[in-house]
PDB file of C-alpha atoms in Angstrom:
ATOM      1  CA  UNK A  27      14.529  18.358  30.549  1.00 62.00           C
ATOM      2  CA  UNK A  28      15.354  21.919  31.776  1.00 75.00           C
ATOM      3  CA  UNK A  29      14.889  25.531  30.394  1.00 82.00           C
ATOM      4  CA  UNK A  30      14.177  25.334  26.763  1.00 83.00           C
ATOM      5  CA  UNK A  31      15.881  26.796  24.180  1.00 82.00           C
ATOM      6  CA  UNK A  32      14.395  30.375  22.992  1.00 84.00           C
ATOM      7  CA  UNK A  33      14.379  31.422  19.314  1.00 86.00           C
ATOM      8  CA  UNK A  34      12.752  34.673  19.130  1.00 85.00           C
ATOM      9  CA  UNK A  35      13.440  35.775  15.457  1.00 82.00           C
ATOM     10  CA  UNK A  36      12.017  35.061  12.256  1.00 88.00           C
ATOM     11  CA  UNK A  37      12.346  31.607  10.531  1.00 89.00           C
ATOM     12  CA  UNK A  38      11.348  30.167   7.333  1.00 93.00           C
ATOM     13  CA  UNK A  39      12.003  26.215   5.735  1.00 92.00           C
ATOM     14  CA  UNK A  40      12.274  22.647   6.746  1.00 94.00           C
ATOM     15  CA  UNK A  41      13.315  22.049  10.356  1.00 91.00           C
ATOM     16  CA  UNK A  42      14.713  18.213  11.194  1.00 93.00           C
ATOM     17  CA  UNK A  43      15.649  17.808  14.827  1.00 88.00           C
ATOM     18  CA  UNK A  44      17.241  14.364  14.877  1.00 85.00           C
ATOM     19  CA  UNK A  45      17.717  14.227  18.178  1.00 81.00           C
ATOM     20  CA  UNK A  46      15.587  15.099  21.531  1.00 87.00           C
ATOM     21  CA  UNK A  47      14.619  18.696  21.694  1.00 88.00           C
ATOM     22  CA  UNK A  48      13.277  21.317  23.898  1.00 92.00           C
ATOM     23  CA  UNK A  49      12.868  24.588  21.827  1.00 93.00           C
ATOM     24  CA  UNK A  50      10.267  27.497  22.063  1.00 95.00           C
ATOM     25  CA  UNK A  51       9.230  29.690  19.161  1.00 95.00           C
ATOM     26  CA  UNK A  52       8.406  33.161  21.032  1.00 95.00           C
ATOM     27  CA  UNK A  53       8.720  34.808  16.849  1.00 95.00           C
ATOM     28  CA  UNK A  54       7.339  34.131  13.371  1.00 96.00           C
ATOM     29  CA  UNK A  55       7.824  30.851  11.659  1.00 95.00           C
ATOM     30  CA  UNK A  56       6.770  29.553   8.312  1.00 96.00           C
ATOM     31  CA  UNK A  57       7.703  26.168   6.763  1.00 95.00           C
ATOM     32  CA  UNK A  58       7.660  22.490   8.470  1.00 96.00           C
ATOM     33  CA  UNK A  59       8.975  20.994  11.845  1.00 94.00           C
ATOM     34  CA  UNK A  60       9.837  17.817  12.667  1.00 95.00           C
ATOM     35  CA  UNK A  61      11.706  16.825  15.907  1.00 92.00           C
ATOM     36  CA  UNK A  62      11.779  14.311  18.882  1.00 93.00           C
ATOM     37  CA  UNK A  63      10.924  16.312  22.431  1.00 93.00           C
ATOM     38  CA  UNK A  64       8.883  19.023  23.114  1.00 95.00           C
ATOM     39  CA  UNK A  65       8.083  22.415  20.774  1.00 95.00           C
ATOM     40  CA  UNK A  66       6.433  25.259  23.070  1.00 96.00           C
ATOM     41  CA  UNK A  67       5.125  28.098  21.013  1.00 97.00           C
ATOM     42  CA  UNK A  68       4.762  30.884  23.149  1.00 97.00           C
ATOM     43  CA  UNK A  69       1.988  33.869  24.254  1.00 97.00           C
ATOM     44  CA  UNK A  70       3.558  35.909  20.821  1.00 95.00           C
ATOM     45  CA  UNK A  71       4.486  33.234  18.649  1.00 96.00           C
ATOM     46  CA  UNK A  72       2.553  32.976  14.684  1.00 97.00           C
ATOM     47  CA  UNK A  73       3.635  29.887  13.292  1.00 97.00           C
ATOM     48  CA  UNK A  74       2.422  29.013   9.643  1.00 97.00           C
ATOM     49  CA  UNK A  75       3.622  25.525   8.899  1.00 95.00           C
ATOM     50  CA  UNK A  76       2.461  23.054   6.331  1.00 95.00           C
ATOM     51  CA  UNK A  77       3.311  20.354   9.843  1.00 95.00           C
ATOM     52  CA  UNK A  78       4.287  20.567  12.637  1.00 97.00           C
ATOM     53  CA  UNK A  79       5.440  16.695  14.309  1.00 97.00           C
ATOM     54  CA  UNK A  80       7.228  16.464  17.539  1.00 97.00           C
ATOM     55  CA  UNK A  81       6.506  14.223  20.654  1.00 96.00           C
ATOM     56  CA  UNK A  82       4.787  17.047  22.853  1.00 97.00           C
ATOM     57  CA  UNK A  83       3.502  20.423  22.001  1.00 98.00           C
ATOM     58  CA  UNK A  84       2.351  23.204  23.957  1.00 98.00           C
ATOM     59  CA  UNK A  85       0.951  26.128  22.061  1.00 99.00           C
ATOM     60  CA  UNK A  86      -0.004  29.297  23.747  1.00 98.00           C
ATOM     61  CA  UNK A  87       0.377  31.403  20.834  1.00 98.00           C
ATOM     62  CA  UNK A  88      -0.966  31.179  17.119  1.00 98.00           C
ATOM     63  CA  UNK A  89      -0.534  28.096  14.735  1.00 98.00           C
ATOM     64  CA  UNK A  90      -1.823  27.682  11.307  1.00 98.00           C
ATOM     65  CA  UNK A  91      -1.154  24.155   9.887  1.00 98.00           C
ATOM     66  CA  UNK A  92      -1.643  20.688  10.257  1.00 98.00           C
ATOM     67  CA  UNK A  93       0.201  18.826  13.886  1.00 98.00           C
ATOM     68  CA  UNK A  94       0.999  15.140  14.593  1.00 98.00           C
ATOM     69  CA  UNK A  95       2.256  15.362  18.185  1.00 97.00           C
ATOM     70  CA  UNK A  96       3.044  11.083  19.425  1.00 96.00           C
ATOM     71  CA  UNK A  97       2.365  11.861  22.924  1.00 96.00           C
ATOM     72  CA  UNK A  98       0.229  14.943  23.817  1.00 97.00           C
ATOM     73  CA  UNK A  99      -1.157  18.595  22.748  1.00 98.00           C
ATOM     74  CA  UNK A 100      -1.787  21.251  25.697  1.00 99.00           C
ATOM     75  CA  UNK A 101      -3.369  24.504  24.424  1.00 99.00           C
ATOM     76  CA  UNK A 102      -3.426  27.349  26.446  1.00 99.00           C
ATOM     77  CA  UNK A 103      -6.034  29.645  27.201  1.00 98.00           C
ATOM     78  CA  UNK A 104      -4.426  32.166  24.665  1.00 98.00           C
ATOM     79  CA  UNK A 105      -3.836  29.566  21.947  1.00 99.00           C
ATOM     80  CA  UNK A 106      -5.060  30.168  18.737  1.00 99.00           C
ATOM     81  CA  UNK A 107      -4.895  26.624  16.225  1.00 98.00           C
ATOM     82  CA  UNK A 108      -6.452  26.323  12.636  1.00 98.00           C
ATOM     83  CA  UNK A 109      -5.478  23.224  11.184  1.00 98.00           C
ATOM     84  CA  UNK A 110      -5.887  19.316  11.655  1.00 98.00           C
ATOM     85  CA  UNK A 111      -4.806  17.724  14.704  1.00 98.00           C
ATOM     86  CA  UNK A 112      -3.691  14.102  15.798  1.00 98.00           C
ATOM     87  CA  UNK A 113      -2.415  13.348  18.756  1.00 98.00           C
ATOM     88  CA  UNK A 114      -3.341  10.883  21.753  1.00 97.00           C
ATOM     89  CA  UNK A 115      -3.766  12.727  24.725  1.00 97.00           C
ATOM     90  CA  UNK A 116      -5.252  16.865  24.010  1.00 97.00           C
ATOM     91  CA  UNK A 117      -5.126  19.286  27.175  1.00 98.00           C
ATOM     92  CA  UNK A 118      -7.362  22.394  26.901  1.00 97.00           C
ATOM     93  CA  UNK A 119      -7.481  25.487  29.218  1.00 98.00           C
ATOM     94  CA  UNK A 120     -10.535  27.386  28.956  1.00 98.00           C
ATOM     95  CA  UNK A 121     -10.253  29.756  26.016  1.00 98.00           C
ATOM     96  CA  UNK A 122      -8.670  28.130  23.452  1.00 98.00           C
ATOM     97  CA  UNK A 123      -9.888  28.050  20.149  1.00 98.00           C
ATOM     98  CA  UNK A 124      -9.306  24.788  18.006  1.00 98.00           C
ATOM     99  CA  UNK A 125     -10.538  25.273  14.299  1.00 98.00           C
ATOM    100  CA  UNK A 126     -10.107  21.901  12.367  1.00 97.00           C
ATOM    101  CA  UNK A 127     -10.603  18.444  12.881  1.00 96.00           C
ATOM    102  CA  UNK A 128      -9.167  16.349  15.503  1.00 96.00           C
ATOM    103  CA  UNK A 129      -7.983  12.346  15.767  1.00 96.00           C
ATOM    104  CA  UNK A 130      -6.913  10.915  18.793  1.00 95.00           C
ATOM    105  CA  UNK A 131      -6.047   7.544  18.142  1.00 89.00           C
ATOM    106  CA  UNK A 132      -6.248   4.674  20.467  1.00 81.00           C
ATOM    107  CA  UNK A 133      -3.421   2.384  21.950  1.00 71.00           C
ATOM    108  CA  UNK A 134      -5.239  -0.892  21.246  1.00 65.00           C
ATOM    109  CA  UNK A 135      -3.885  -2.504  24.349  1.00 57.00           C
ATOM    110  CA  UNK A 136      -5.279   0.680  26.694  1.00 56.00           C
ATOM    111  CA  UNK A 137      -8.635   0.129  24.902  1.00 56.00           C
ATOM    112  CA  UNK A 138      -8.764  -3.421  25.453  1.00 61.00           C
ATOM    113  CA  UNK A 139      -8.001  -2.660  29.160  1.00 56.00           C
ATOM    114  CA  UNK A 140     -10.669  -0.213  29.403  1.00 57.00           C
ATOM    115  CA  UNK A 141     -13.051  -2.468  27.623  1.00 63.00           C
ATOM    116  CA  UNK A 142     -11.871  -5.631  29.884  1.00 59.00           C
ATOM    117  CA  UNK A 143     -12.705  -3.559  32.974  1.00 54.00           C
ATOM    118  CA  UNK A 144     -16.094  -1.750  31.728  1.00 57.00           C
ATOM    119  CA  UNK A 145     -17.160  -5.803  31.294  1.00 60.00           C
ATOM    120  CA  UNK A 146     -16.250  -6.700  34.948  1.00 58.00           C
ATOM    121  CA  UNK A 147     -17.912  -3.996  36.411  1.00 59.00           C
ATOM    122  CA  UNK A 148     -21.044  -4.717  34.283  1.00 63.00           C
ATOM    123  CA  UNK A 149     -20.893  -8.392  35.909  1.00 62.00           C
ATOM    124  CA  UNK A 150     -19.839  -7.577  39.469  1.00 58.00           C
TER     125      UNK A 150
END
């Protein structure tokens, strides 16, 4: 996907991406993002955002708000999250702090694999 794009200043409103993305917020933001890709909040980033949606995000800096990330969540050691989280796959490094509830919802046929081979090994 290459280098991603760098904003560094101070935003505020309702972001749409309507096409793939790969952006990192290294400033302040406050408002709502939606967008298909990946979102990287960086080391000095302090996001306040009522949501935050995108396919993969990677926060290393602070975030208060709700996220819906489709695909997967990695939090830095230096990341700093209050808010509600849902996302299928979450990545932790040691340090992170995670205030809020999480949901990690299943892909019913994954389950049904896992369950499918959990039985086979309990008969074998």
């Amino acid at each position: 996907m290459g280098e991603p794009i760098n904003i560094d200043v101070g935003l505020e409103g309702v972001f749409k991406f309507n096409g793939p993305v790969n952006l990192k917020i290294s400033g302040k933001f406050d408002g709502e993002l939606e967008a298909k890709g990946r979102l990287i909040i960086g080391e000095k980033a302090d996001i306040k955002a009522k949501i935050i949606k995108v396919d993969t995000l990677v926060i290393a800096g602070r975030v208060k708000g709700d996220i819906v990330c489709s695909k997967r969540l990695d939090l830095y050691s230096t990341a700093r999250v209050i808010g509600n989280v849902e996302t299928p796959l979450l990545i932790t490094q040691e340090g992170a702090m995670l205030k809020g509830s999480c949901l990690m919802p299943v892909d019913e046929e994954r389950a049904d694999r896992k369950e499918s081979h959990s039985k086979k090994k309990e008969e074998g």
